[in-house]
Amino acid sequence: MTNTQDKKLWGGRFAEATDGLVELFNASVGFDQRLAEQDIRGSLAHVAMLGQVGILTADEVAQITDGLNAVLADIRAGNFEWRLDREDVHMNVEAALRDRIGPVAGKLHTARSRNDQVAVDFRLFTKEAALDLAEKTRALRAVMLAEAERHLETEVILPGYTHLQVAQPILLSHWFMAYVAMLERDEGRFRDAAERMDESPLGSSALAGTPWPVDRHATASALGFARPTANSLDGVGSRDFALEFLSACAILSAHLSRLSEELILYSTFEFGFITLPDSHTTGSSIMPQKKNPDVSELARGKAGRVFGNLMGLLTVVKGTPLAYNKDLQEDKEGVFDSYDTLSIVLRLYAEMMPKTVWHADVTRAAAARGYSTATDVADFLARQGVPFREAHEVVGGLVGVASRSGRQLWDLTDGELRAAHPLLNAEVAQSLTVEESVRGRASFGGTAPGRVREAIRNARQALERP
């Protein structure tokens, strides 16, 4: 067999060429080439530091810097040849640099390992991804807040549900504000994660640090990190920053999936609460009347992928001893996929929600059905001194009477109401409308118009803070 190991930058120890199938199985360049920008930024910071501390001469630094910038220009222009036999993004870039400037390229790897190199590349990407998703989440949060403000102008009423059964009437704006609250926490999780991962592992080398007089604080600062990692084993061997990012992605996906489920239900003929925009729905190849909520269904479905990415990486890292193991090559694709998925879903919802039409007459009528003001009748009795549990039983009996005869509570006769309790009459039942029910729920965080206006003001102030 012809010895081709001289093509490998690590091949000095080996006497036999890598098996072709092993090479295919081992290579990550098919996906980690996405880290090329981060990889070259890390190398530029590293070589500049090597010059500053006197490890490389100014001429060597200039040659390597110019070569790296030229390689980066080729990548950006789409003129770079990604080679499987060079395994990963790091070896592809370094080999291309060597092809361009000769043996001096080999000095770039002084005081550095692929272990800290990949760790810094991946941290850079994940930190940037977290901050980008935080901004996109903030943008959707702003859209949902604007929708809450818009629908508060006419105080649109929506049925509130528990167990997917009509429970109590709420303002549609209150519904929007529930998602504003969720998205605010989602944004905070991404920002918190970005702050915690704001440490540079560069200079940790393979696992134990390096005998070279490197300045890790300088490279951390040059790359925009707050500080270097405190422990070299942890710096190259830990991926909890990616786990935290994926956890934030999974929770956001769960919230977006819940939103999707509600929009899917509300757009059905049976509910008829909303009409989704043509621009964000599709048709059927056979049924010409169909208008399918594909965006919401895909957002709901893709949540499973995002959850899977988190579980996949948890499973990878749970049994890996310190420090670096090849298992950690499996850390990137799930992060890339979750980031790409949520980037699209957040943008789509930010576009779709303002174009969604809510049918206020339908939602108000639905809110009035299902005995949604039954609790208000019980509260009326309790305010007159009747123990709430007794009032609950009285009204439960009235609901049974009304449901057996296909009527609402306000349709019951004066005699039926008085028979249930002497404090009840037709005038009381008819005064407890869905509008009165909504207005009465004025506790902090409640659905009363004044409280929703207060919540909107607070949310607007929070959104205007950096």
CSV table of C-alpha atoms in Angstrom, one decimal:
chain,number,residue,atom,x,y,z
A,1,MET,CA,0.0,0.0,0.0
A,2,THR,CA,1.3,3.4,-0.9
A,3,ASN,CA,2.0,5.5,2.2
A,4,THR,CA,-0.1,8.7,2.0
A,5,GLN,CA,0.3,9.7,5.6
A,6,ASP,CA,2.6,12.6,4.6
A,7,LYS,CA,-0.6,14.3,3.6
A,8,LYS,CA,-1.8,14.3,7.2
A,9,LEU,CA,-0.7,17.2,9.5
A,10,TRP,CA,-0.6,14.7,12.4
A,11,GLY,CA,0.9,11.7,10.4
A,12,GLY,CA,4.4,11.5,11.7
A,13,ARG,CA,3.7,8.6,14.1
A,14,PHE,CA,1.8,6.5,11.6
A,15,ALA,CA,3.3,4.0,9.2
A,16,GLU,CA,0.1,3.0,7.4
A,17,ALA,CA,-2.5,5.1,5.6
A,18,THR,CA,-5.9,5.7,7.1
A,19,ASP,CA,-8.5,3.3,5.9
A,20,GLY,CA,-10.9,5.0,3.5
A,21,LEU,CA,-14.0,4.0,5.4
A,22,VAL,CA,-12.4,5.2,8.7
A,23,GLU,CA,-11.5,8.5,6.9
A,24,LEU,CA,-15.1,8.9,5.9
A,25,PHE,CA,-16.4,8.0,9.3
A,26,ASN,CA,-13.9,10.2,11.1
A,27,ALA,CA,-14.3,13.4,9.0
A,28,SER,CA,-16.4,16.3,10.2
A,29,VAL,CA,-15.6,18.8,7.5
A,30,GLY,CA,-19.0,18.2,5.9
A,31,PHE,CA,-20.6,20.2,8.8
A,32,ASP,CA,-17.9,21.9,10.8
A,33,GLN,CA,-16.8,23.9,7.7
A,34,ARG,CA,-19.5,26.2,9.0
A,35,LEU,CA,-17.1,27.3,11.7
A,36,ALA,CA,-14.5,28.6,9.2
A,37,GLU,CA,-15.0,32.2,10.1
A,38,GLN,CA,-14.7,31.5,13.8
A,39,ASP,CA,-11.7,29.2,13.2
A,40,ILE,CA,-9.8,31.9,11.3
A,41,ARG,CA,-10.7,34.6,13.8
A,42,GLY,CA,-9.3,32.3,16.5
A,43,SER,CA,-6.1,31.7,14.5
A,44,LEU,CA,-5.7,35.4,13.8
A,45,ALA,CA,-6.0,36.2,17.5
A,46,HIS,CA,-3.6,33.4,18.4
A,47,VAL,CA,-0.9,34.3,15.9
A,48,ALA,CA,-1.1,38.0,16.9
A,49,MET,CA,-0.6,36.9,20.6
A,50,LEU,CA,2.4,34.7,19.6
A,51,GLY,CA,4.0,37.7,18.1
A,52,GLN,CA,3.2,40.0,21.1
A,53,VAL,CA,4.9,37.5,23.5
A,54,GLY,CA,7.9,37.0,21.3
A,55,ILE,CA,7.3,33.4,20.2
A,56,LEU,CA,7.0,34.4,16.5
A,57,THR,CA,8.8,37.2,14.7
A,58,ALA,CA,7.0,40.1,13.2
A,59,ASP,CA,7.6,38.8,9.7
A,60,GLU,CA,6.2,35.4,10.6
A,61,VAL,CA,3.2,36.9,12.1
A,62,ALA,CA,2.7,39.1,9.0
A,63,GLN,CA,3.0,36.1,6.6
A,64,ILE,CA,0.6,33.9,8.6
A,65,THR,CA,-1.9,36.8,9.1
A,66,ASP,CA,-1.9,37.7,5.4
A,67,GLY,CA,-2.2,34.0,4.5
A,68,LEU,CA,-5.2,33.5,6.8
A,69,ASN,CA,-6.9,36.5,5.4
A,70,ALA,CA,-6.4,35.2,1.9
A,71,VAL,CA,-7.8,31.8,2.9
A,72,LEU,CA,-10.8,33.5,4.5
A,73,ALA,CA,-11.4,35.6,1.3
A,74,ASP,CA,-11.4,32.4,-0.7
A,75,ILE,CA,-13.9,30.8,1.6
A,76,ARG,CA,-16.2,33.8,1.5
A,77,ALA,CA,-16.0,33.9,-2.3
A,78,GLY,CA,-16.8,30.2,-2.6
A,79,ASN,CA,-13.5,29.4,-4.1
A,80,PHE,CA,-12.2,27.2,-1.3
A,81,GLU,CA,-11.9,23.4,-1.9
A,82,TRP,CA,-13.0,21.5,1.2
A,83,ARG,CA,-11.3,18.1,1.3
A,84,LEU,CA,-12.5,15.1,3.2
A,85,ASP,CA,-9.0,13.7,3.6
A,86,ARG,CA,-8.2,16.8,5.7
A,87,GLU,CA,-10.8,15.7,8.1
A,88,ASP,CA,-12.2,19.0,9.6
A,89,VAL,CA,-12.3,22.7,9.2
A,90,HIS,CA,-9.1,23.2,11.2
A,91,MET,CA,-7.0,20.9,9.1
A,92,ASN,CA,-8.5,22.2,5.9
A,93,VAL,CA,-7.7,25.8,6.8
A,94,GLU,CA,-4.2,25.0,8.1
A,95,ALA,CA,-3.3,22.9,5.0
A,96,ALA,CA,-4.6,25.6,2.7
A,97,LEU,CA,-2.5,28.1,4.6
A,98,ARG,CA,0.6,25.8,4.2
A,99,ASP,CA,-0.1,25.4,0.5
A,100,ARG,CA,-0.3,29.2,0.2
A,101,ILE,CA,2.7,30.4,2.3
A,102,GLY,CA,4.8,27.3,2.8
A,103,PRO,CA,6.4,25.8,6.0
A,104,VAL,CA,6.0,28.9,8.1
A,105,ALA,CA,2.3,28.0,8.3
A,106,GLY,CA,3.3,25.2,10.7
A,107,LYS,CA,4.3,27.8,13.3
A,108,LEU,CA,0.7,28.8,13.7
A,109,HIS,CA,0.0,25.7,15.7
A,110,THR,CA,2.6,26.6,18.3
A,111,ALA,CA,1.2,26.4,21.9
A,112,ARG,CA,-2.2,25.3,20.5
A,113,SER,CA,-4.1,22.0,20.1
A,114,ARG,CA,-7.1,21.1,18.0
A,115,ASN,CA,-8.8,20.6,21.3
A,116,ASP,CA,-8.7,24.2,22.4
A,117,GLN,CA,-9.0,25.3,18.8
A,118,VAL,CA,-12.4,23.6,18.3
A,119,ALA,CA,-13.6,24.6,21.7
A,120,VAL,CA,-13.0,28.3,21.0
A,121,ASP,CA,-14.5,28.0,17.5
A,122,PHE,CA,-17.6,26.4,18.9
A,123,ARG,CA,-18.0,28.8,21.8
A,124,LEU,CA,-17.7,31.7,19.5
A,125,PHE,CA,-20.4,30.3,17.2
A,126,THR,CA,-22.8,29.3,20.1
A,127,LYS,CA,-22.4,32.6,21.9
A,128,GLU,CA,-23.2,34.5,18.6
A,129,ALA,CA,-26.1,32.1,18.0
A,130,ALA,CA,-27.5,32.6,21.5
A,131,LEU,CA,-27.4,36.4,21.1
A,132,ASP,CA,-29.0,36.3,17.6
A,133,LEU,CA,-31.8,34.1,18.9
A,134,ALA,CA,-32.3,36.5,21.8
A,135,GLU,CA,-32.8,39.3,19.3
A,136,LYS,CA,-35.1,37.3,17.1
A,137,THR,CA,-37.1,36.3,20.2
A,138,ARG,CA,-37.2,39.9,21.3
A,139,ALA,CA,-38.6,40.9,17.8
A,140,LEU,CA,-41.4,38.3,18.1
A,141,ARG,CA,-42.1,39.5,21.7
A,142,ALA,CA,-42.5,43.1,20.3
A,143,VAL,CA,-44.9,41.8,17.6
A,144,MET,CA,-47.0,40.0,20.2
A,145,LEU,CA,-47.0,43.1,22.4
A,146,ALA,CA,-48.2,45.3,19.5
A,147,GLU,CA,-51.0,42.8,18.8
A,148,ALA,CA,-52.0,42.9,22.5
A,149,GLU,CA,-52.2,46.8,22.3
A,150,ARG,CA,-54.1,46.7,19.0
A,151,HIS,CA,-56.8,44.2,20.2
A,152,LEU,CA,-57.2,46.1,23.5
A,153,GLU,CA,-58.6,49.1,21.7
A,154,THR,CA,-61.9,47.2,21.1
A,155,GLU,CA,-61.5,44.8,24.1
A,156,VAL,CA,-61.9,41.6,22.1
A,157,ILE,CA,-63.0,38.8,24.3
A,158,LEU,CA,-61.8,35.2,23.9
A,159,PRO,CA,-62.8,32.1,25.8
A,160,GLY,CA,-60.1,30.9,28.2
A,161,TYR,CA,-59.7,27.2,28.5
A,162,THR,CA,-58.6,24.6,31.0
A,163,HIS,CA,-58.5,21.0,29.9
A,164,LEU,CA,-59.5,22.5,26.5
A,165,GLN,CA,-63.0,23.1,27.9
A,166,VAL,CA,-64.4,26.6,28.1
A,167,ALA,CA,-63.4,27.9,31.6
A,168,GLN,CA,-63.7,31.7,31.9
A,169,PRO,CA,-63.7,34.6,29.5
A,170,ILE,CA,-60.6,36.6,29.0
A,171,LEU,CA,-59.4,39.5,26.8
A,172,LEU,CA,-57.6,38.4,23.6
A,173,SER,CA,-55.0,41.0,24.7
A,174,HIS,CA,-54.5,39.0,27.9
A,175,TRP,CA,-53.8,35.9,25.8
A,176,PHE,CA,-51.2,37.7,23.7
A,177,MET,CA,-49.6,39.0,26.9
A,178,ALA,CA,-49.2,35.4,28.2
A,179,TYR,CA,-46.9,34.8,25.2
A,180,VAL,CA,-45.1,38.1,25.7
A,181,ALA,CA,-44.3,36.9,29.2
A,182,MET,CA,-43.0,33.5,28.0
A,183,LEU,CA,-40.9,35.1,25.2
A,184,GLU,CA,-39.4,37.5,27.7
A,185,ARG,CA,-38.1,34.6,29.8
A,186,ASP,CA,-36.9,32.8,26.6
A,187,GLU,CA,-34.9,35.9,25.6
A,188,GLY,CA,-33.5,36.1,29.1
A,189,ARG,CA,-32.4,32.4,28.9
A,190,PHE,CA,-30.4,33.0,25.7
A,191,ARG,CA,-28.8,36.1,27.2
A,192,ASP,CA,-27.9,34.4,30.4
A,193,ALA,CA,-26.4,31.5,28.5
A,194,ALA,CA,-24.3,33.8,26.3
A,195,GLU,CA,-23.0,35.5,29.5
A,196,ARG,CA,-22.1,32.2,31.1
A,197,MET,CA,-20.3,30.9,28.0
A,198,ASP,CA,-18.4,34.2,27.6
A,199,GLU,CA,-15.0,32.5,28.3
A,200,SER,CA,-12.2,31.6,25.9
A,201,PRO,CA,-10.7,28.1,26.1
A,202,LEU,CA,-7.9,29.2,23.7
A,203,GLY,CA,-4.5,28.5,25.3
A,204,SER,CA,-5.7,25.5,27.2
A,205,SER,CA,-3.9,23.5,24.5
A,206,ALA,CA,-4.6,19.7,24.5
A,207,LEU,CA,-5.8,19.6,28.2
A,208,ALA,CA,-3.0,20.6,30.6
A,209,GLY,CA,-2.1,24.1,29.4
A,210,THR,CA,1.2,24.9,27.6
A,211,PRO,CA,4.8,25.6,28.6
A,212,TRP,CA,4.9,28.5,26.1
A,213,PRO,CA,4.4,32.0,27.6
A,214,VAL,CA,1.0,32.6,26.1
A,215,ASP,CA,-1.2,35.4,27.1
A,216,ARG,CA,-4.7,33.9,27.3
A,217,HIS,CA,-6.2,37.2,28.5
A,218,ALA,CA,-5.0,38.9,25.3
A,219,THR,CA,-6.6,36.3,23.0
A,220,ALA,CA,-9.8,36.2,25.0
A,221,SER,CA,-10.1,40.0,24.7
A,222,ALA,CA,-9.2,39.9,21.0
A,223,LEU,CA,-12.0,37.4,20.4
A,224,GLY,CA,-14.6,39.4,22.4
A,225,PHE,CA,-14.7,37.1,25.4
A,226,ALA,CA,-15.0,38.5,28.9
A,227,ARG,CA,-12.2,36.3,30.2
A,228,PRO,CA,-10.3,33.0,29.6
A,229,THR,CA,-11.6,29.7,31.1
A,230,ALA,CA,-10.2,29.1,34.5
A,231,ASN,CA,-9.3,25.4,34.1
A,232,SER,CA,-7.7,23.9,31.0
A,233,LEU,CA,-9.3,20.4,31.5
A,234,ASP,CA,-12.7,22.1,31.7
A,235,GLY,CA,-11.9,24.5,28.9
A,236,VAL,CA,-11.4,21.7,26.3
A,237,GLY,CA,-13.6,19.0,27.7
A,238,SER,CA,-16.9,20.6,28.7
A,239,ARG,CA,-19.8,21.3,26.5
A,240,ASP,CA,-22.3,22.5,29.0
A,241,PHE,CA,-22.4,25.9,27.2
A,242,ALA,CA,-23.9,24.0,24.2
A,243,LEU,CA,-26.3,22.1,26.5
A,244,GLU,CA,-27.5,25.3,28.0
A,245,PHE,CA,-28.0,26.8,24.6
A,246,LEU,CA,-29.9,23.7,23.5
A,247,SER,CA,-32.0,23.8,26.6
A,248,ALA,CA,-33.0,27.4,25.9
A,249,CYS,CA,-33.8,26.4,22.4
A,250,ALA,CA,-36.0,23.5,23.6
A,251,ILE,CA,-38.0,25.6,26.0
A,252,LEU,CA,-38.5,28.3,23.4
A,253,SER,CA,-39.6,25.5,21.0
A,254,ALA,CA,-42.1,24.3,23.5
A,255,HIS,CA,-43.6,27.7,23.8
A,256,LEU,CA,-43.8,28.1,20.0
A,257,SER,CA,-45.3,24.7,19.7
A,258,ARG,CA,-48.1,25.6,22.2
A,259,LEU,CA,-48.7,28.8,20.3
A,260,SER,CA,-48.8,26.7,17.1
A,261,GLU,CA,-51.3,24.3,18.6
A,262,GLU,CA,-53.7,27.1,19.6
A,263,LEU,CA,-53.5,28.7,16.2
A,264,ILE,CA,-54.1,25.4,14.4
A,265,LEU,CA,-57.2,24.8,16.6
A,266,TYR,CA,-58.5,28.4,16.3
A,267,SER,CA,-58.2,28.3,12.5
A,268,THR,CA,-60.4,25.2,12.1
A,269,PHE,CA,-64.0,25.5,10.8
A,270,GLU,CA,-65.2,24.3,14.2
A,271,PHE,CA,-63.6,27.1,16.1
A,272,GLY,CA,-63.5,29.8,13.4
A,273,PHE,CA,-61.7,32.3,15.7
A,274,ILE,CA,-59.0,33.3,13.2
A,275,THR,CA,-58.2,33.4,9.5
A,276,LEU,CA,-54.5,32.8,8.8
A,277,PRO,CA,-52.9,34.8,6.0
A,278,ASP,CA,-52.7,33.3,2.5
A,279,SER,CA,-49.0,34.1,2.6
A,280,HIS,CA,-48.3,31.7,5.5
A,281,THR,CA,-50.7,28.8,4.5
A,282,THR,CA,-50.8,26.3,1.7
A,283,GLY,CA,-53.5,24.4,-0.3
A,284,SER,CA,-54.3,20.9,-1.1
A,285,SER,CA,-53.4,19.1,-4.3
A,286,ILE,CA,-56.8,17.4,-4.5
A,287,MET,CA,-59.2,19.5,-2.3
A,288,PRO,CA,-59.6,23.0,-3.7
A,289,GLN,CA,-61.3,24.4,-0.6
A,290,LYS,CA,-58.4,23.6,1.7
A,291,LYS,CA,-56.2,26.2,3.5
A,292,ASN,CA,-53.7,24.4,5.6
A,293,PRO,CA,-51.8,25.9,8.6
A,294,ASP,CA,-48.5,24.4,7.4
A,295,VAL,CA,-46.3,27.0,9.2
A,296,SER,CA,-47.8,26.3,12.6
A,297,GLU,CA,-47.8,22.5,12.0
A,298,LEU,CA,-44.2,22.5,11.0
A,299,ALA,CA,-43.3,24.7,13.9
A,300,ARG,CA,-45.1,22.3,16.2
A,301,GLY,CA,-43.4,19.3,14.5
A,302,LYS,CA,-39.9,20.8,14.5
A,303,ALA,CA,-40.1,21.2,18.3
A,304,GLY,CA,-39.5,17.4,18.4
A,305,ARG,CA,-36.2,17.9,16.5
A,306,VAL,CA,-35.0,20.6,18.8
A,307,PHE,CA,-35.9,18.5,21.9
A,308,GLY,CA,-34.0,15.6,20.3
A,309,ASN,CA,-30.9,17.7,19.8
A,310,LEU,CA,-30.8,18.5,23.5
A,311,MET,CA,-31.3,14.9,24.5
A,312,GLY,CA,-28.7,13.8,21.9
A,313,LEU,CA,-25.9,15.9,23.3
A,314,LEU,CA,-26.8,15.1,26.9
A,315,THR,CA,-26.4,11.4,26.0
A,316,VAL,CA,-23.1,12.1,24.3
A,317,VAL,CA,-21.5,14.0,27.2
A,318,LYS,CA,-22.9,11.9,30.1
A,319,GLY,CA,-20.2,9.2,29.9
A,320,THR,CA,-17.2,11.1,28.4
A,321,PRO,CA,-14.2,11.3,30.8
A,322,LEU,CA,-12.1,14.4,31.0
A,323,ALA,CA,-10.8,15.9,28.8
A,324,TYR,CA,-11.4,15.8,25.0
A,325,ASN,CA,-12.9,12.7,23.4
A,326,LYS,CA,-13.9,12.1,19.8
A,327,ASP,CA,-17.5,11.8,20.9
A,328,LEU,CA,-17.5,15.5,21.2
A,329,GLN,CA,-17.4,15.8,17.4
A,330,GLU,CA,-21.2,15.1,17.8
A,331,ASP,CA,-21.8,18.4,19.6
A,332,LYS,CA,-22.2,20.7,16.6
A,333,GLU,CA,-24.8,19.4,14.3
A,334,GLY,CA,-27.6,19.6,16.9
A,335,VAL,CA,-26.6,23.2,17.8
A,336,PHE,CA,-26.5,24.2,14.1
A,337,ASP,CA,-29.9,22.5,13.4
A,338,SER,CA,-31.6,24.1,16.5
A,339,TYR,CA,-30.3,27.5,15.7
A,340,ASP,CA,-31.3,27.3,12.0
A,341,THR,CA,-34.8,25.9,12.9
A,342,LEU,CA,-35.6,28.6,15.5
A,343,SER,CA,-34.2,31.4,13.3
A,344,ILE,CA,-36.8,30.5,10.7
A,345,VAL,CA,-39.7,29.8,13.0
A,346,LEU,CA,-39.2,33.1,14.9
A,347,ARG,CA,-39.1,35.1,11.7
A,348,LEU,CA,-42.2,33.4,10.3
A,349,TYR,CA,-44.2,34.0,13.4
A,350,ALA,CA,-43.1,37.7,13.5
A,351,GLU,CA,-44.4,38.0,10.0
A,352,MET,CA,-47.6,36.0,10.4
A,353,MET,CA,-49.1,37.2,13.6
A,354,PRO,CA,-49.9,40.8,12.5
A,355,LYS,CA,-51.5,39.4,9.3
A,356,THR,CA,-53.8,37.0,11.2
A,357,VAL,CA,-57.4,38.1,11.4
A,358,TRP,CA,-59.3,37.6,14.6
A,359,HIS,CA,-63.1,37.3,14.4
A,360,ALA,CA,-64.3,39.1,17.5
A,361,ASP,CA,-67.9,38.2,17.1
A,362,VAL,CA,-67.1,34.5,17.0
A,363,THR,CA,-64.7,34.6,19.9
A,364,ARG,CA,-67.1,36.6,22.0
A,365,ALA,CA,-70.0,34.1,21.3
A,366,ALA,CA,-67.7,31.2,22.1
A,367,ALA,CA,-66.7,32.9,25.4
A,368,ALA,CA,-70.4,33.2,26.4
A,369,ARG,CA,-71.0,29.5,25.9
A,370,GLY,CA,-70.0,26.7,28.1
A,371,TYR,CA,-71.2,28.4,31.3
A,372,SER,CA,-68.1,30.5,31.4
A,373,THR,CA,-69.7,32.9,34.0
A,374,ALA,CA,-70.6,30.2,36.5
A,375,THR,CA,-67.7,31.2,38.7
A,376,ASP,CA,-69.0,34.7,38.7
A,377,VAL,CA,-72.3,33.5,40.0
A,378,ALA,CA,-70.6,31.6,42.8
A,379,ASP,CA,-68.4,34.7,43.5
A,380,PHE,CA,-71.6,36.8,43.7
A,381,LEU,CA,-73.1,34.5,46.4
A,382,ALA,CA,-69.7,34.4,48.2
A,383,ARG,CA,-69.7,38.2,48.4
A,384,GLN,CA,-73.2,38.0,50.0
A,385,GLY,CA,-71.6,35.9,52.8
A,386,VAL,CA,-72.4,32.4,51.4
A,387,PRO,CA,-69.4,30.1,52.0
A,388,PHE,CA,-67.7,29.6,48.6
A,389,ARG,CA,-67.9,25.8,48.8
A,390,GLU,CA,-71.7,26.1,49.3
A,391,ALA,CA,-71.9,28.6,46.5
A,392,HIS,CA,-69.9,26.3,44.3
A,393,GLU,CA,-72.4,23.5,44.9
A,394,VAL,CA,-75.4,25.7,44.3
A,395,VAL,CA,-74.1,27.0,40.9
A,396,GLY,CA,-73.0,23.5,39.9
A,397,GLY,CA,-76.6,22.3,40.4
A,398,LEU,CA,-77.8,25.2,38.3
A,399,VAL,CA,-75.4,24.4,35.5
A,400,GLY,CA,-76.8,20.8,35.6
A,401,VAL,CA,-80.3,22.2,35.2
A,402,ALA,CA,-79.4,24.5,32.4
A,403,SER,CA,-77.3,21.9,30.5
A,404,ARG,CA,-80.0,19.2,30.6
A,405,SER,CA,-82.4,21.7,29.0
A,406,GLY,CA,-79.9,23.2,26.5
A,407,ARG,CA,-80.0,26.7,28.1
A,408,GLN,CA,-77.4,29.1,29.5
A,409,LEU,CA,-77.5,30.3,33.1
A,410,TRP,CA,-79.1,33.7,32.1
A,411,ASP,CA,-81.9,31.7,30.4
A,412,LEU,CA,-83.0,30.1,33.6
A,413,THR,CA,-86.3,31.4,35.1
A,414,ASP,CA,-86.5,33.6,38.1
A,415,GLY,CA,-88.2,30.7,39.9
A,416,GLU,CA,-85.4,28.2,39.0
A,417,LEU,CA,-82.7,30.6,40.3
A,418,ARG,CA,-84.5,31.4,43.5
A,419,ALA,CA,-85.2,27.7,44.1
A,420,ALA,CA,-81.5,27.1,44.0
A,421,HIS,CA,-80.7,29.9,46.4
A,422,PRO,CA,-82.9,32.8,47.7
A,423,LEU,CA,-80.2,35.4,46.8
A,424,LEU,CA,-80.3,34.5,43.1
A,425,ASN,CA,-82.8,35.8,40.5
A,426,ALA,CA,-83.0,36.4,36.8
A,427,GLU,CA,-81.7,40.0,37.1
A,428,VAL,CA,-78.5,38.8,38.8
A,429,ALA,CA,-77.9,36.1,36.2
A,430,GLN,CA,-78.4,38.4,33.3
A,431,SER,CA,-76.1,41.0,34.8
A,432,LEU,CA,-73.2,38.6,34.9
A,433,THR,CA,-72.2,39.0,31.2
A,434,VAL,CA,-68.8,37.9,29.8
A,435,GLU,CA,-67.9,41.6,29.7
A,436,GLU,CA,-68.7,42.0,33.4
A,437,SER,CA,-66.8,38.8,34.1
A,438,VAL,CA,-63.6,40.1,32.4
A,439,ARG,CA,-63.9,43.6,34.0
A,440,GLY,CA,-64.3,41.9,37.4
A,441,ARG,CA,-61.0,40.1,37.3
A,442,ALA,CA,-58.9,43.0,38.4
A,443,SER,CA,-56.3,41.3,40.6
A,444,PHE,CA,-52.7,41.9,39.7
A,445,GLY,CA,-51.9,40.0,36.5
A,446,GLY,CA,-55.6,39.5,35.8
A,447,THR,CA,-57.6,39.9,32.6
A,448,ALA,CA,-59.5,43.1,33.5
A,449,PRO,CA,-58.8,45.8,30.9
A,450,GLY,CA,-57.1,48.1,33.4
A,451,ARG,CA,-54.8,45.3,34.5
A,452,VAL,CA,-54.0,44.3,30.9
A,453,ARG,CA,-53.2,48.0,30.1
A,454,GLU,CA,-50.9,48.0,33.1
A,455,ALA,CA,-49.2,44.8,31.9
A,456,ILE,CA,-48.7,46.3,28.5
A,457,ARG,CA,-47.2,49.4,29.9
A,458,ASN,CA,-44.8,47.4,32.0
A,459,ALA,CA,-43.9,45.1,29.0
A,460,ARG,CA,-43.4,48.1,26.8
A,461,GLN,CA,-41.0,49.7,29.3
A,462,ALA,CA,-39.1,46.3,29.6
A,463,LEU,CA,-38.8,46.0,25.9
A,464,GLU,CA,-37.4,49.5,25.6
A,465,ARG,CA,-34.6,48.7,28.0
A,466,PRO,CA,-31.4,47.4,26.4
